[in-house]
Structure formats: structure tokens, C-alpha cells
Short mmCIF file of C-alpha atoms in Angstrom, two decimals:
data_model
loop_
_atom_site.label_atom_id
_atom_site.label_comp_id
_atom_site.label_asym_id
_atom_site.label_seq_id
_atom_site.Cartn_x
_atom_site.Cartn_y
_atom_site.Cartn_z
CA MET A 1119 18.88 97.88 140.84
CA THR A 1120 19.94 94.70 142.24
CA ASP A 1121 20.61 91.89 138.98
CA PRO A 1122 20.32 88.03 140.44
CA GLU A 1123 23.08 86.21 141.79
CA VAL A 1124 26.25 84.73 139.75
CA THR A 1125 27.59 81.67 141.39
CA THR A 1126 31.47 81.01 141.65
CA ASP A 1127 33.47 78.23 144.18
CA VAL A 1128 36.16 80.40 144.96
CA LEU A 1129 35.61 84.86 145.15
CA ILE A 1130 38.53 86.73 145.01
CA VAL A 1131 38.48 89.84 146.49
CA GLY A 1132 41.99 91.62 145.41
CA ALA A 1133 43.86 91.06 142.25
CA GLY A 1134 47.35 92.03 143.02
CA PRO A 1135 50.41 89.48 143.61
CA VAL A 1136 48.06 87.03 147.01
CA GLY A 1137 44.88 86.96 145.37
CA LEU A 1138 46.05 85.80 141.23
CA THR A 1139 49.01 82.98 143.16
CA LEU A 1140 45.10 81.23 144.88
CA ALA A 1141 43.33 82.47 140.89
CA CYS A 1142 46.46 80.80 139.44
CA ASP A 1143 46.28 77.50 142.00
CA LEU A 1144 42.89 76.89 141.81
CA ALA A 1145 42.66 77.03 138.35
CA ARG A 1146 44.71 74.40 137.18
CA ARG A 1147 42.71 72.71 140.00
CA ASP A 1148 39.53 73.21 137.46
CA VAL A 1149 38.35 75.09 140.40
CA ASP A 1150 35.23 77.67 138.81
CA VAL A 1151 37.28 80.95 140.52
CA ARG A 1152 36.59 84.30 140.10
CA VAL A 1153 38.61 87.94 140.87
CA ILE A 1154 37.36 90.78 141.44
CA ASP A 1155 39.24 94.28 142.21
CA ARG A 1156 38.10 97.67 142.94
CA ALA A 1157 40.43 99.91 140.74
CA ASP A 1158 39.75 100.43 137.07
CA ALA A 1159 42.96 99.41 136.05
CA HIS A 1160 45.89 97.36 137.04
CA PRO A 1161 48.54 99.24 139.27
CA VAL A 1162 52.03 100.12 137.64
CA GLY A 1163 55.08 100.06 139.57
CA THR A 1164 58.28 98.52 141.24
CA ARG A 1165 56.27 98.77 144.77
CA ALA A 1166 57.32 94.45 145.48
CA ARG A 1167 60.50 94.20 143.88
CA GLY A 1168 61.92 91.36 146.10
CA VAL A 1169 61.53 87.84 145.03
CA ARG A 1170 63.00 85.21 147.37
CA ALA A 1171 64.07 82.19 147.34
CA ARG A 1172 60.96 80.05 147.80
CA THR A 1173 58.84 81.80 146.05
CA GLN A 1174 60.49 81.70 143.46
CA GLU A 1175 60.52 77.96 143.23
CA VAL A 1176 56.71 78.92 144.80
CA LEU A 1177 56.48 80.59 141.29
CA GLU A 1178 58.43 77.69 139.00
CA ASP A 1179 55.96 75.55 140.00
CA LEU A 1180 52.45 77.85 138.59
CA GLY A 1181 54.37 78.16 135.83
CA VAL A 1182 55.75 81.40 135.20
CA ILE A 1183 58.51 81.41 136.83
CA ALA A 1184 61.08 82.17 133.14
CA GLU A 1185 58.93 85.00 132.18
CA LEU A 1186 59.40 86.57 135.56
CA ILE A 1187 63.47 86.10 135.26
CA GLU A 1188 62.99 87.58 131.42
CA HIS A 1189 62.00 90.61 133.61
CA ALA A 1190 64.28 90.35 136.84
CA GLU A 1191 66.43 93.15 137.20
CA THR A 1192 70.70 91.79 136.78
CA PRO A 1193 72.27 91.90 140.21
CA ILE A 1194 74.71 95.10 140.61
CA PRO A 1195 76.49 96.38 143.92
CA THR A 1196 74.96 98.51 146.42
CA ARG A 1197 77.15 101.46 147.76
CA PHE A 1198 76.75 102.70 151.27
CA TYR A 1199 77.17 106.85 152.27
CA ASP A 1200 77.23 108.23 155.57
CA ALA A 1201 75.61 110.96 156.91
CA GLU A 1202 78.31 113.38 154.89
CA GLY A 1203 77.32 111.65 151.87
CA ARG A 1204 81.30 109.57 152.31
CA LEU A 1205 81.55 106.11 150.83
CA VAL A 1206 81.31 103.07 153.61
CA ARG A 1207 80.97 100.48 151.35
CA GLU A 1208 79.96 98.59 148.37
CA ALA A 1209 78.61 94.69 147.91
CA THR A 1210 76.40 92.73 145.63
CA ILE A 1211 74.03 91.91 148.35
CA TYR A 1212 70.96 89.98 146.20
CA ASP A 1213 74.04 87.23 145.28
CA PRO A 1214 74.35 84.88 147.80
CA PRO A 1215 75.72 81.65 147.60
CA PRO A 1216 74.67 77.90 146.59
CA VAL A 1217 71.97 77.06 148.93
CA PRO A 1218 71.57 72.88 148.12
CA GLY A 1219 68.46 71.79 147.99
CA ALA A 1220 67.62 75.25 146.46
CA PRO A 1221 67.45 76.25 142.43
CA TYR A 1222 67.44 79.32 143.69
CA PRO A 1223 69.04 80.70 146.56
CA GLY A 1224 69.08 84.67 145.63
CA SER A 1225 66.28 87.59 144.77
CA LEU A 1226 64.14 88.18 141.83
CA ILE A 1227 64.37 92.31 142.04
CA VAL A 1228 61.72 92.42 139.50
CA GLY A 1229 59.49 95.12 139.30
CA GLN A 1230 55.74 94.37 141.14
CA GLN A 1231 54.09 95.03 137.44
CA PHE A 1232 55.81 91.63 136.40
CA THR A 1233 54.83 89.78 138.81
CA GLU A 1234 51.15 90.87 138.20
CA ALA A 1235 51.53 90.78 134.65
CA ALA A 1236 52.92 87.75 134.93
CA LEU A 1237 50.41 85.56 137.12
CA ARG A 1238 47.89 87.48 135.87
CA GLY A 1239 49.19 85.62 132.18
CA SER A 1240 48.58 82.09 133.50
CA PHE A 1241 45.30 83.10 135.14
CA GLU A 1242 43.38 84.53 132.36
CA SER A 1243 45.73 81.55 129.52
CA SER A 1244 42.25 79.05 131.56
CA GLY A 1245 39.68 81.32 130.40
CA ARG A 1246 39.07 83.83 133.19
CA ARG A 1247 40.14 87.18 133.54
CA VAL A 1248 40.67 89.74 136.64
CA GLU A 1249 37.50 91.58 136.65
CA LEU A 1250 38.64 95.18 136.93
CA GLY A 1251 36.25 98.19 138.47
CA VAL A 1252 34.22 95.57 141.18
CA GLU A 1253 34.37 97.20 144.53
CA LEU A 1254 32.84 94.89 147.28
CA THR A 1255 30.91 96.46 149.86
CA ASP A 1256 29.47 93.97 151.74
CA ILE A 1257 29.11 90.18 152.00
CA ALA A 1258 26.66 88.09 153.83
CA GLN A 1259 27.35 84.22 155.50
CA HIS A 1260 24.66 81.37 154.48
CA HIS A 1261 25.43 77.58 155.82
CA ASP A 1262 26.53 76.49 153.00
CA ALA A 1263 27.41 79.88 150.77
CA VAL A 1264 28.93 83.43 150.88
CA THR A 1265 27.09 85.83 149.34
CA ALA A 1266 29.49 89.24 148.46
CA MET A 1267 27.70 92.52 146.94
CA VAL A 1268 29.63 94.55 144.90
CA ARG A 1269 29.41 97.93 142.96
CA VAL A 1270 30.04 97.80 139.74
CA GLY A 1271 29.40 100.57 137.55
CA GLY A 1272 27.28 102.80 140.16
CA GLU A 1273 25.02 99.48 140.45
CA LEU A 1274 24.75 96.20 143.24
CA ARG A 1275 24.86 92.95 142.57
CA ARG A 1276 25.42 89.09 143.86
CA ILE A 1277 28.07 86.93 142.90
CA ARG A 1278 27.18 83.76 145.52
CA ALA A 1279 30.07 81.55 146.00
CA ARG A 1280 31.74 78.85 148.36
CA TYR A 1281 34.53 79.95 149.42
CA LEU A 1282 35.33 83.51 149.80
CA VAL A 1283 38.85 84.68 149.50
CA GLY A 1284 40.35 87.53 150.76
CA CYS A 1285 43.29 89.52 149.67
CA ASP A 1286 42.66 92.80 149.36
CA GLY A 1287 45.17 94.72 150.74
CA ALA A 1288 45.66 95.77 154.89
CA GLY A 1289 42.85 97.70 154.78
CA SER A 1290 41.20 94.69 153.67
CA THR A 1291 37.07 95.43 152.98
CA VAL A 1292 36.74 91.89 153.27
CA ARG A 1293 38.30 91.69 156.82
CA LYS A 1294 36.26 94.43 158.29
CA ARG A 1295 32.51 93.11 156.15
CA ALA A 1296 33.57 89.77 158.78
CA ARG A 1297 34.16 91.19 162.20
CA ILE A 1298 38.41 89.97 161.84
CA SER A 1299 40.05 91.95 164.30
CA PHE A 1300 42.92 93.46 163.10
CA LEU A 1301 45.66 94.02 166.07
CA GLY A 1302 48.82 96.42 166.36
CA GLU A 1303 50.48 99.45 165.99
CA THR A 1304 51.18 102.16 163.44
CA TRP A 1305 54.24 103.26 163.32
CA ASP A 1306 52.81 107.63 163.27
CA ASP A 1307 55.79 109.12 164.94
CA ARG A 1308 58.49 106.52 164.30
CA GLN A 1309 58.37 105.19 160.12
CA ARG A 1310 56.57 107.25 157.40
CA MET A 1311 58.19 106.72 154.21
CA LEU A 1312 58.35 107.76 150.35
CA PHE A 1313 58.53 104.98 147.75
CA GLY A 1314 58.12 105.78 144.25
CA ASN A 1315 59.74 105.48 140.76
CA LEU A 1316 60.70 108.18 138.98
CA GLY A 1317 63.77 108.95 136.46
CA VAL A 1318 67.04 110.50 137.82
CA ASP A 1319 69.51 112.00 136.55
CA GLY A 1320 73.41 113.39 137.81
CA LEU A 1321 73.50 109.20 139.06
CA ASP A 1322 76.05 106.36 138.12
CA SER A 1323 72.77 103.85 137.13
CA THR A 1324 75.42 100.92 137.24
CA VAL A 1325 75.12 100.81 141.21
CA ALA A 1326 72.51 100.66 143.68
CA HIS A 1327 73.02 103.75 146.14
CA MET A 1328 71.94 104.07 150.07
CA TRP A 1329 72.25 106.65 152.53
CA ALA A 1330 72.39 105.50 156.55
CA THR A 1331 70.05 108.87 157.38
CA GLY A 1332 69.72 108.26 161.19
CA PRO A 1333 66.76 106.61 162.96
CA GLY A 1334 64.02 106.68 159.72
CA GLY A 1335 65.96 104.62 157.81
CA MET A 1336 68.26 104.71 154.56
CA LEU A 1337 67.21 107.02 151.91
CA THR A 1338 68.29 104.21 149.08
CA LEU A 1339 67.46 104.98 144.53
CA TYR A 1340 68.16 101.71 142.85
CA PRO A 1341 68.07 102.00 139.56
CA MET A 1342 65.44 99.63 137.37
CA PRO A 1343 66.56 99.73 133.61
CA LYS A 1344 64.40 97.57 132.84
CA SER A 1345 61.29 99.13 134.05
CA ARG A 1346 63.32 102.08 132.62
CA THR A 1347 62.58 103.70 135.77
CA TRP A 1348 64.72 103.84 139.56
CA PHE A 1349 63.62 102.76 142.41
CA PHE A 1350 62.89 105.85 145.80
CA THR A 1351 62.89 105.44 148.91
CA ALA A 1352 63.02 108.00 151.58
CA PRO A 1353 62.04 108.27 155.59
CA LEU A 1354 59.34 111.14 156.05
CA PRO A 1355 59.12 113.41 159.39
CA PRO A 1356 56.79 112.87 162.57
CA ARG A 1357 53.36 114.43 160.78
CA SER A 1358 52.79 118.43 163.13
CA GLY A 1359 49.23 118.47 161.29
CA PRO A 1360 46.98 116.59 159.23
CA ASP A 1361 48.81 115.06 156.02
CA ASP A 1362 47.23 116.28 153.02
CA ALA A 1363 49.56 117.97 150.02
CA PRO A 1364 50.04 116.11 147.46
CA ILE A 1365 52.92 113.55 146.40
CA THR A 1366 55.04 115.14 143.53
CA VAL A 1367 58.68 114.75 141.91
CA GLU A 1368 59.34 118.17 144.34
CA THR A 1369 58.62 116.18 147.48
CA PHE A 1370 61.21 113.33 145.98
CA THR A 1371 63.76 116.34 146.02
CA GLU A 1372 63.40 118.24 148.50
CA ALA A 1373 63.11 114.78 151.14
CA PHE A 1374 66.56 113.70 149.02
CA ALA A 1375 67.59 117.21 150.34
CA ARG A 1376 67.55 116.86 153.51
CA HIS A 1377 68.93 113.72 153.67
CA VAL A 1378 72.01 113.86 151.35
CA ALA A 1379 74.11 117.06 149.93
CA MET A 1380 74.92 116.11 146.99
CA PRO A 1381 74.95 118.76 144.14
CA GLY A 1382 73.49 117.95 140.39
CA VAL A 1383 70.50 115.25 141.10
CA SER A 1384 66.96 116.15 139.98
CA PHE A 1385 64.05 113.90 139.52
CA ARG A 1386 61.42 113.61 136.69
CA ASP A 1387 59.29 111.70 134.84
CA PRO A 1388 57.13 110.07 137.93
CA VAL A 1389 55.41 106.40 137.48
CA TYR A 1390 54.35 106.20 140.79
CA LEU A 1391 54.61 108.08 143.49
CA SER A 1392 53.15 106.80 147.57
CA VAL A 1393 53.70 107.24 150.88
CA TYR A 1394 54.27 104.07 152.80
CA GLN A 1395 52.98 104.37 157.03
CA VAL A 1396 54.37 101.04 158.80
CA ASN A 1397 51.75 99.46 160.19
CA VAL A 1398 52.85 95.93 162.67
CA ARG A 1399 49.62 94.54 162.86
CA MET A 1400 47.48 91.30 161.56
CA VAL A 1401 44.19 89.59 162.31
CA ASP A 1402 43.11 87.45 165.98
CA ARG A 1403 41.41 84.76 162.66
CA TYR A 1404 42.61 83.71 159.45
CA ARG A 1405 39.25 82.38 158.78
CA ASP A 1406 35.96 83.08 159.45
CA ARG A 1407 33.00 80.21 158.79
CA ARG A 1408 33.61 80.56 154.86
CA VAL A 1409 35.50 83.38 154.66
CA PHE A 1410 39.24 83.69 154.13
CA LEU A 1411 41.81 86.06 154.67
CA ALA A 1412 45.57 85.94 152.90
CA GLY A 1413 48.13 87.90 152.47
CA ASP A 1414 48.68 92.81 153.94
CA ALA A 1415 44.32 91.58 154.30
CA ALA A 1416 45.63 89.56 157.72
CA HIS A 1417 49.43 90.89 158.75
CA VAL A 1418 51.26 94.33 157.63
CA HIS A 1419 54.46 95.21 158.77
CA SER A 1420 58.50 96.79 158.47
CA PRO A 1421 59.63 96.94 155.06
CA ALA A 1422 62.69 95.53 156.19
CA GLY A 1423 64.09 92.66 154.53
CA GLY A 1424 61.48 92.27 151.89
CA GLN A 1425 59.05 89.57 153.96
CA GLY A 1426 55.74 91.35 152.73
CA MET A 1427 54.96 90.13 148.72
CA ASN A 1428 56.33 86.88 149.14
CA THR A 1429 54.55 86.41 152.54
CA GLY A 1430 51.48 86.98 151.49
CA ILE A 1431 52.22 84.48 148.37
CA GLN A 1432 52.91 81.45 150.17
CA ASP A 1433 49.52 82.11 152.03
CA ALA A 1434 47.58 81.46 149.53
CA TYR A 1435 49.95 78.88 147.98
CA ASN A 1436 49.26 77.41 151.38
CA LEU A 1437 45.74 77.73 151.62
CA GLY A 1438 44.79 77.46 147.22
CA TRP A 1439 45.14 73.47 147.31
CA LYS A 1440 43.34 73.03 150.90
CA LEU A 1441 39.93 74.32 149.22
CA ALA A 1442 40.14 72.67 145.80
CA GLU A 1443 40.26 70.14 147.18
CA VAL A 1444 36.95 69.94 150.27
CA ILE A 1445 35.42 71.04 147.10
CA THR A 1446 35.56 67.95 145.91
CA GLY A 1447 35.34 66.07 148.63
CA ALA A 1448 38.17 66.05 151.01
CA PRO A 1449 37.00 66.97 155.12
CA GLU A 1450 36.03 70.32 155.99
CA SER A 1451 38.52 70.53 159.03
CA LEU A 1452 41.44 70.45 155.88
CA LEU A 1453 40.31 73.62 156.02
CA ASP A 1454 41.34 74.48 159.85
CA THR A 1455 44.69 74.14 158.76
CA TYR A 1456 44.98 77.24 157.43
CA GLU A 1457 44.99 79.42 160.20
CA GLU A 1458 47.40 76.92 162.04
CA GLU A 1459 49.83 76.68 159.85
CA ARG A 1460 49.81 80.03 158.70
CA MET A 1461 49.31 82.06 161.68
CA PRO A 1462 53.04 81.52 163.77
CA ILE A 1463 54.78 82.26 160.84
CA ALA A 1464 52.69 85.96 159.93
CA GLU A 1465 53.76 85.97 163.95
CA HIS A 1466 57.25 85.35 163.37
CA VAL A 1467 57.52 87.55 160.80
CA LEU A 1468 56.15 90.77 162.16
CA ALA A 1469 58.38 90.26 164.66
CA SER A 1470 61.49 90.18 163.40
CA THR A 1471 60.83 92.32 160.57
CA THR A 1472 60.03 94.74 163.76
CA THR A 1473 63.01 94.18 165.43
CA ARG A 1474 65.56 94.05 161.65
CA SER A 1475 63.88 97.46 161.59
CA LYS A 1476 64.63 98.92 164.52
CA SER A 1477 68.75 96.28 163.49
CA TRP A 1478 69.08 98.82 159.83
CA ALA A 1479 68.09 102.58 162.10
CA GLY A 1480 71.04 104.89 162.75
CA SER A 1481 73.64 106.81 160.73
CA ASP A 1482 76.51 104.19 161.53
CA THR A 1483 76.30 103.10 157.76
CA MET A 1484 79.30 100.82 158.72
CA ARG A 1485 76.69 98.81 161.44
CA VAL A 1486 73.85 99.31 159.30
CA SER A 1487 75.81 98.47 156.60
CA GLY A 1488 76.46 95.04 157.30
CA ARG A 1489 72.99 94.12 158.89
CA ILE A 1490 71.42 94.89 155.48
CA VAL A 1491 74.41 92.63 153.33
CA GLU A 1492 73.62 89.91 156.33
CA ALA A 1493 69.98 89.59 156.23
CA PHE A 1494 70.24 88.78 151.87
CA GLN A 1495 73.21 87.36 152.16
CA GLY A 1496 71.60 83.95 154.54
CA ARG A 1497 73.61 85.04 157.54
CA ASP A 1498 70.28 87.41 159.21
CA PRO A 1499 70.52 86.86 162.79
CA PHE A 1500 67.24 87.32 162.81
CA ALA A 1501 65.20 84.89 160.34
CA ASP A 1502 65.65 83.73 157.76
CA THR A 1503 64.66 86.39 154.18
CA SER A 1504 64.87 83.20 152.36
CA GLN A 1505 61.97 81.83 153.41
CA LEU A 1506 63.43 78.55 152.52
CA GLY A 1507 63.84 76.97 156.13
CA ILE A 1508 59.85 77.83 156.91
CA THR A 1509 58.29 75.10 158.41
CA TYR A 1510 55.17 73.61 159.59
CA ARG A 1511 56.38 71.28 161.88
CA GLY A 1512 53.99 69.66 165.14
CA GLY A 1513 51.09 70.52 162.86
CA SER A 1514 48.67 68.77 162.18
CA LEU A 1515 48.83 67.55 158.75
CA THR A 1516 52.94 66.20 159.39
CA VAL A 1517 53.30 62.28 160.45
CA GLU A 1518 56.43 60.66 161.63
CA THR A 1519 56.80 57.14 161.34
CA GLY A 1520 60.61 55.26 162.77
CA GLU A 1521 63.57 57.24 162.88
CA PRO A 1522 63.34 61.17 162.32
CA LEU A 1523 65.17 61.16 159.12
CA LYS A 1524 66.85 63.82 157.56
CA VAL A 1525 64.32 66.14 156.50
CA ARG A 1526 60.90 66.92 158.72
CA ALA A 1527 57.26 66.80 158.54
CA GLY A 1528 56.82 70.07 158.29
CA ASP A 1529 59.73 70.83 156.84
CA ARG A 1530 60.12 72.55 152.80
CA ALA A 1531 61.02 69.45 149.99
CA PRO A 1532 63.96 69.82 148.90
CA ASP A 1533 65.54 69.57 145.18
CA ALA A 1534 67.67 66.76 144.21
CA ARG A 1535 69.06 66.04 140.39
CA GLY A 1536 68.88 62.54 139.26
CA VAL A 1537 68.07 60.88 135.23
CA ASP A 1538 64.76 59.88 134.33
CA SER A 1539 64.80 56.23 133.94
CA THR A 1540 61.84 56.69 131.47
CA THR A 1541 63.70 59.19 129.75
CA ASN A 1542 67.69 58.69 130.47
CA GLY A 1543 67.10 61.95 130.47
CA ASP A 1544 68.34 64.96 132.96
CA VAL A 1545 65.38 64.77 136.02
CA ARG A 1546 64.75 67.39 139.13
CA LEU A 1547 62.43 66.58 141.78
CA PHE A 1548 61.14 69.90 141.36
CA ASP A 1549 60.11 67.59 137.98
CA LEU A 1550 58.43 65.44 139.92
CA PHE A 1551 56.36 67.06 142.36
CA ARG A 1552 55.49 69.32 139.68
CA GLY A 1553 50.96 70.01 139.30
CA SER A 1554 48.55 70.79 141.29
CA HIS A 1555 49.08 66.13 142.81
CA ILE A 1556 49.95 64.34 146.01
CA THR A 1557 53.88 63.18 145.82
CA LEU A 1558 55.02 59.51 147.28
CA LEU A 1559 59.37 59.19 146.71
CA ILE A 1560 60.14 55.65 147.74
CA PHE A 1561 63.32 55.45 148.90
CA GLY A 1562 64.35 51.66 148.07
CA HIS A 1563 63.46 48.12 146.89
CA GLY A 1564 60.18 48.60 149.53
CA PRO A 1565 56.68 47.79 148.63
CA ILE A 1566 53.87 50.48 147.59
CA PRO A 1567 50.97 51.36 149.50
CA GLN A 1568 47.71 51.45 148.73
CA LEU A 1569 47.32 54.79 146.96
CA PRO A 1570 44.17 56.56 145.72
CA PRO A 1571 44.26 57.82 142.31
CA GLY A 1572 45.32 61.00 141.32
CA VAL A 1573 48.69 60.67 144.02
CA HIS A 1574 52.50 60.53 141.88
CA VAL A 1575 54.59 57.94 143.13
CA HIS A 1576 58.25 57.43 142.19
CA ARG A 1577 60.79 55.38 143.70
CA VAL A 1578 64.07 56.20 144.11
CA LEU A 1579 67.24 54.54 143.71
CA PRO A 1580 71.11 54.57 143.15
CA ALA A 1581 72.66 54.28 139.59
CA ALA A 1582 74.08 51.00 140.01
CA THR A 1583 70.67 49.13 141.60
CA ARG A 1584 68.63 47.01 139.42
CA ARG A 1585 64.98 48.17 138.83
CA ASP A 1586 61.47 47.49 137.02
CA PRO A 1587 61.20 48.81 134.06
CA SER A 1588 57.70 49.21 134.86
CA GLU A 1589 58.59 51.71 137.47
CA SER A 1590 59.18 55.51 137.36
CA VAL A 1591 62.59 55.53 138.73
CA PHE A 1592 64.49 58.78 139.51
CA ILE A 1593 68.36 57.92 139.24
CA ASP A 1594 70.29 59.74 142.26
CA GLU A 1595 72.87 59.16 140.35
CA THR A 1596 75.49 60.92 142.62
CA GLY A 1597 73.77 60.43 145.66
CA GLU A 1598 71.64 63.79 146.36
CA ALA A 1599 67.81 63.23 147.06
CA ARG A 1600 69.63 60.43 149.23
CA ASP A 1601 71.55 62.81 151.20
CA LEU A 1602 69.21 65.57 151.16
CA TYR A 1603 66.52 63.85 152.23
CA GLY A 1604 68.82 61.86 155.05
CA VAL A 1605 67.42 58.13 154.16
CA GLU A 1606 69.83 55.59 154.95
CA GLY A 1607 67.69 53.15 153.89
CA ASP A 1608 64.35 51.74 152.66
CA GLY A 1609 62.16 55.18 153.60
CA LEU A 1610 59.00 56.59 152.44
CA VAL A 1611 58.38 60.57 152.10
CA LEU A 1612 54.60 62.17 150.82
CA ILE A 1613 55.54 65.46 149.65
CA ARG A 1614 52.27 68.04 149.97
CA PRO A 1615 50.81 70.37 146.62
CA ASP A 1616 52.81 73.34 148.22
CA GLY A 1617 56.61 70.83 148.62
CA TYR A 1618 55.48 70.32 152.17
CA ILE A 1619 56.73 66.86 153.46
CA GLY A 1620 53.39 65.29 154.68
CA LEU A 1621 55.03 62.00 156.22
CA THR A 1622 57.93 60.52 156.32
CA THR A 1623 58.62 56.80 157.32
CA ASP A 1624 61.37 54.41 157.62
CA ASP A 1625 58.49 51.19 157.34
CA PRO A 1626 57.35 51.15 154.00
CA LYS A 1627 54.33 48.32 155.12
CA THR A 1628 53.33 51.12 157.57
CA SER A 1629 49.52 51.79 157.67
CA ALA A 1630 50.19 55.58 158.13
CA VAL A 1631 50.02 56.57 154.20
CA ALA A 1632 46.34 55.69 153.96
CA GLU A 1633 45.13 57.22 157.65
CA TYR A 1634 46.81 61.19 155.87
CA LEU A 1635 45.15 60.72 153.32
CA ARG A 1636 42.28 59.85 154.97
CA LYS A 1637 42.49 63.53 156.23
CA ILE A 1638 43.68 65.54 153.43
CA LEU A 1639 41.32 63.71 149.97
CA ALA A 1640 38.54 63.41 149.13
CA VAL A 1641 37.51 59.27 150.83
CA ALA A 1642 37.58 56.91 147.72
CA PRO A 1643 39.01 53.42 148.18
CA PRO A 1644 42.85 52.87 147.86
CA LYS A 1645 44.19 50.64 144.87
CA PRO A 1646 47.53 49.34 144.03
CA THR A 1647 49.12 52.26 142.91
CA SER A 1648 52.19 50.82 140.37
CA PRO A 1649 54.67 53.91 140.00
CA ARG A 1650 54.32 55.56 137.07
CA ALA A 1651 55.98 58.51 135.32
CA ASP A 1652 52.24 60.85 134.86
CA ARG A 1653 53.41 63.93 134.40
#
């Protein structure tokens, strides 16, 4: 039996952190969006637990960071042991030094079930809900829409959408039905990992524990009091035959005994148990006409450095505003910039996590632990695990005229603290950026260019300077904003809805701003705009 078609603007397949991030971003832009997932219940367990610095900024913009902080684990020391069980090093690895322009320099350790619950709650507060037990079976593309065939309780139904986004993981049905290649390798004989949450007796729960085990990686036990459980990872030996034995508490007990000679430690009360098979793969394209891929559906890699969920969330954050603008009339070519910007990032993540994984392997605990500490203290030799340094420089959505500033078009826009001229209260640049709009910062007293509706304009001025009381002024009391952005005289900095800089210029009279906006917004006659605190 096939029901009549149901229509929507965007259909998201997969209700993990990536799909939910995209759903929240589209919902706040008043885009008609549906989220389906084949699971019958929302999953539990720690799974992806490291919410990196840039991801925290994204989640602040989406209004859920406070809830995640509430569920975040308190940073604790990690003890590193050698193969004989001797303590080699103790360090607090998730508490790095402050980073200028970054309100969240460190990582939040949060069970993925809490991350998903926060995003899901935000999405459902818009009057929508995640549809569980809905399995995608096929897709058909048309010149103006996509038809998704889904199975619900044994019945086939159709959902017609203007666009479809696959956020359905490494085994993505969307990717397969769109016939998009998933190129790379599976580390069958090199690395398989046990992942799980369970109770532990006989270990100090005020610290985390890591043992160097040789080529397969580290065995770790990390207490998660907010989840009332421990997160356990351990390498498995290469398969010698079919691997269909069930994963039980005994599997983890045997893995611990195989690698760690420590009597008196026992395991109980499993919450989530799984085998993680390392794949290093990515797609050859992020888009097939009206079908897009994001997160693990587009790229998978070693877990070393905790980049998977964070990279996927940034995929969704990059795509969301572009879909919304095109749906409301922006040029279709804007959607081509999703692959242009995100594919090089995925390539870099695959390369850096593979190198990092090999670097972290081995039984030399002093060397391995040193590399792990470096990675999360901002000194990783392979890549910035905070993802604050991700840039889209040189892309088609970057424009620079005049003398380059300290920040460049394509870079993440840094945060700074100042005073709001309309309230005389403390304010951050991120407060001005928060929301679905584009922001134009005008440093100095230059004229305001003609702008279409919806662009928020704020002048940035030192404390001791004249200002127009009708304008929204960010009073840069300490000079932090001018220093971070590297503006010496007058200048304009245009910030995209995803917090990246689209345009910089030191010439306020340039037509570059209007020309840039025509590439990313629905065409509309510009009109003079006065700076307002329209937040």
C-alpha cells in the first residue's frame, strides 16, 4: 500500500547530532523540514563524547550550549600506564590554555545522548518532531524535487521534498541510493575497537585511566558520573574468521585481562556495547542534484582526536543557511559552495586523523601520552583538534579588497568583549552574530553601504570617540576587537550566518558588499540601512 505524497522543503534522513544540527538551523529560519530515522528509539551511550571548541560556538548559536554544559563532565586528570601497569604520566588533557577570540578553548566531555537530547529538544520546541521507525528505502530525483520512498510499520509511503540530506551515518542509504562513491580503505587487520558504557568496580573514579597496548591503540577507562557509567575503549585482535559472536560484559572483561594485568577490577551493568571498525573513506562528491550528504555519510576516519561528530556538525552548519537562502530565492549556485568548502576539510581530517592514529599507537607510553596531551592542549603536530582554525580562504565566497586584515575572508570570525551603546551593558561580538542573519561590522566612521533587509549592521568604535545615538555601536573599550580583526583605520567585515568571514575591505565606499550579497541572498533592491541593535 502506498499513501499519497507528503511534501516538505527539506527532508533529513538521520537523527544523530549532524541531522539534528541541520534541522535546528533550518527550523529557526522557518524552513519546512522533516527528520526521519529508522531506529525505533533514541540511542543511549557515550559514543562521540568530545565537543570541541568550534562546535561549542555552533551550539551556542543554536541556543543549546547551556544544556550541554550542564551535562558536561568535570575535567579530571588522566593517568597513563605502561604495558607492565606502571604509572608513567598524569595530566589533565581537556583543560587547555585560553585562546584569544575563543570563548570555549577546551573540549566538553558530554555523552552523545545528551548532545542529541539538547538538539532534539530545540528542534521540537519549533513544533516539529523527529519521526522514528521511518526507514528510507529508495529515492527518485526530479527537476524540482526528490521523492523518498520510506517504510513505516510495514507500509510504503512517499515523501516529496525540494531537497534531501543524508545524515544517516557510514552505512548511508541515501549515499547508496544516490550512487555516490565512498572511496578509501577498511582497517580490517589493523584496528578494531570495543566501545561501550558499563559499570566498573575496583578503579579510582576520580581519574581517567589509559594503558598503552601496542599497535592496536590505547585501552581507556573514563568515568562519566553524569551518565552514571564509565566509557571503555579497548583494541581487539585481528579477526581470524567470522565475527558474529555477541558483544557482552565478558567481551570487555577479556579485553581488559588481555591488555592490563590489574587484579580486582570488574565490570557490570552494560548500557551500550559495540565494536568500532576503523574505516578511512570519503565521498567523491557531496551532492547529486537535489541530494546532499553530511557527516559520516560523507566521510569516516580514525577516532584519534575526536573529530568525527565535530566535523559533521560543521558540515550541517555550513549547509543549513545555504539551503535556506536558496529556498527563499538566492542563486542555486550557492549550494555548489557546500562541497567546495567542506570537501577539502574532510580530506584534511582523514589525513590528519590517520597520521595521528599511527602516532598514538605503540607501547612507549611516555611518547604516546605526550602526543595525546599535545593534541588536546593545542599543540598537536598534525592538525588543530579544536577546529577553530578551519578556513575557507580562497573560495568563491571569499572577497578581499584593499589591504588584507589580520583576519582573512574565509576565516572564522573571532569573538571579543565590549559595551553595547544602546544599553551600556556588556556585550560580545558573538551576541551580535547570534541568529540566522548576516552581520556587517563597520570599523570607524565610514559610510554605511546600501544593504538589503535583514543584514544587521554594527559600528565598532573606541570608547573615547563621538558616536551617533541612533546607531548600534559596539564600544571596543579595550581595543580587543580591533586587535583581533587587525583593522588599523576604517574597514568593513561581513560575517556570514555560519560565523565565517565572507568579505573584508578597507574601503567603505566600495560596491563589493552589494556584489557579494547578490551571490548569497535573494535578489532584492538594496536600501539605505542605519545600524540598529536588531537582535
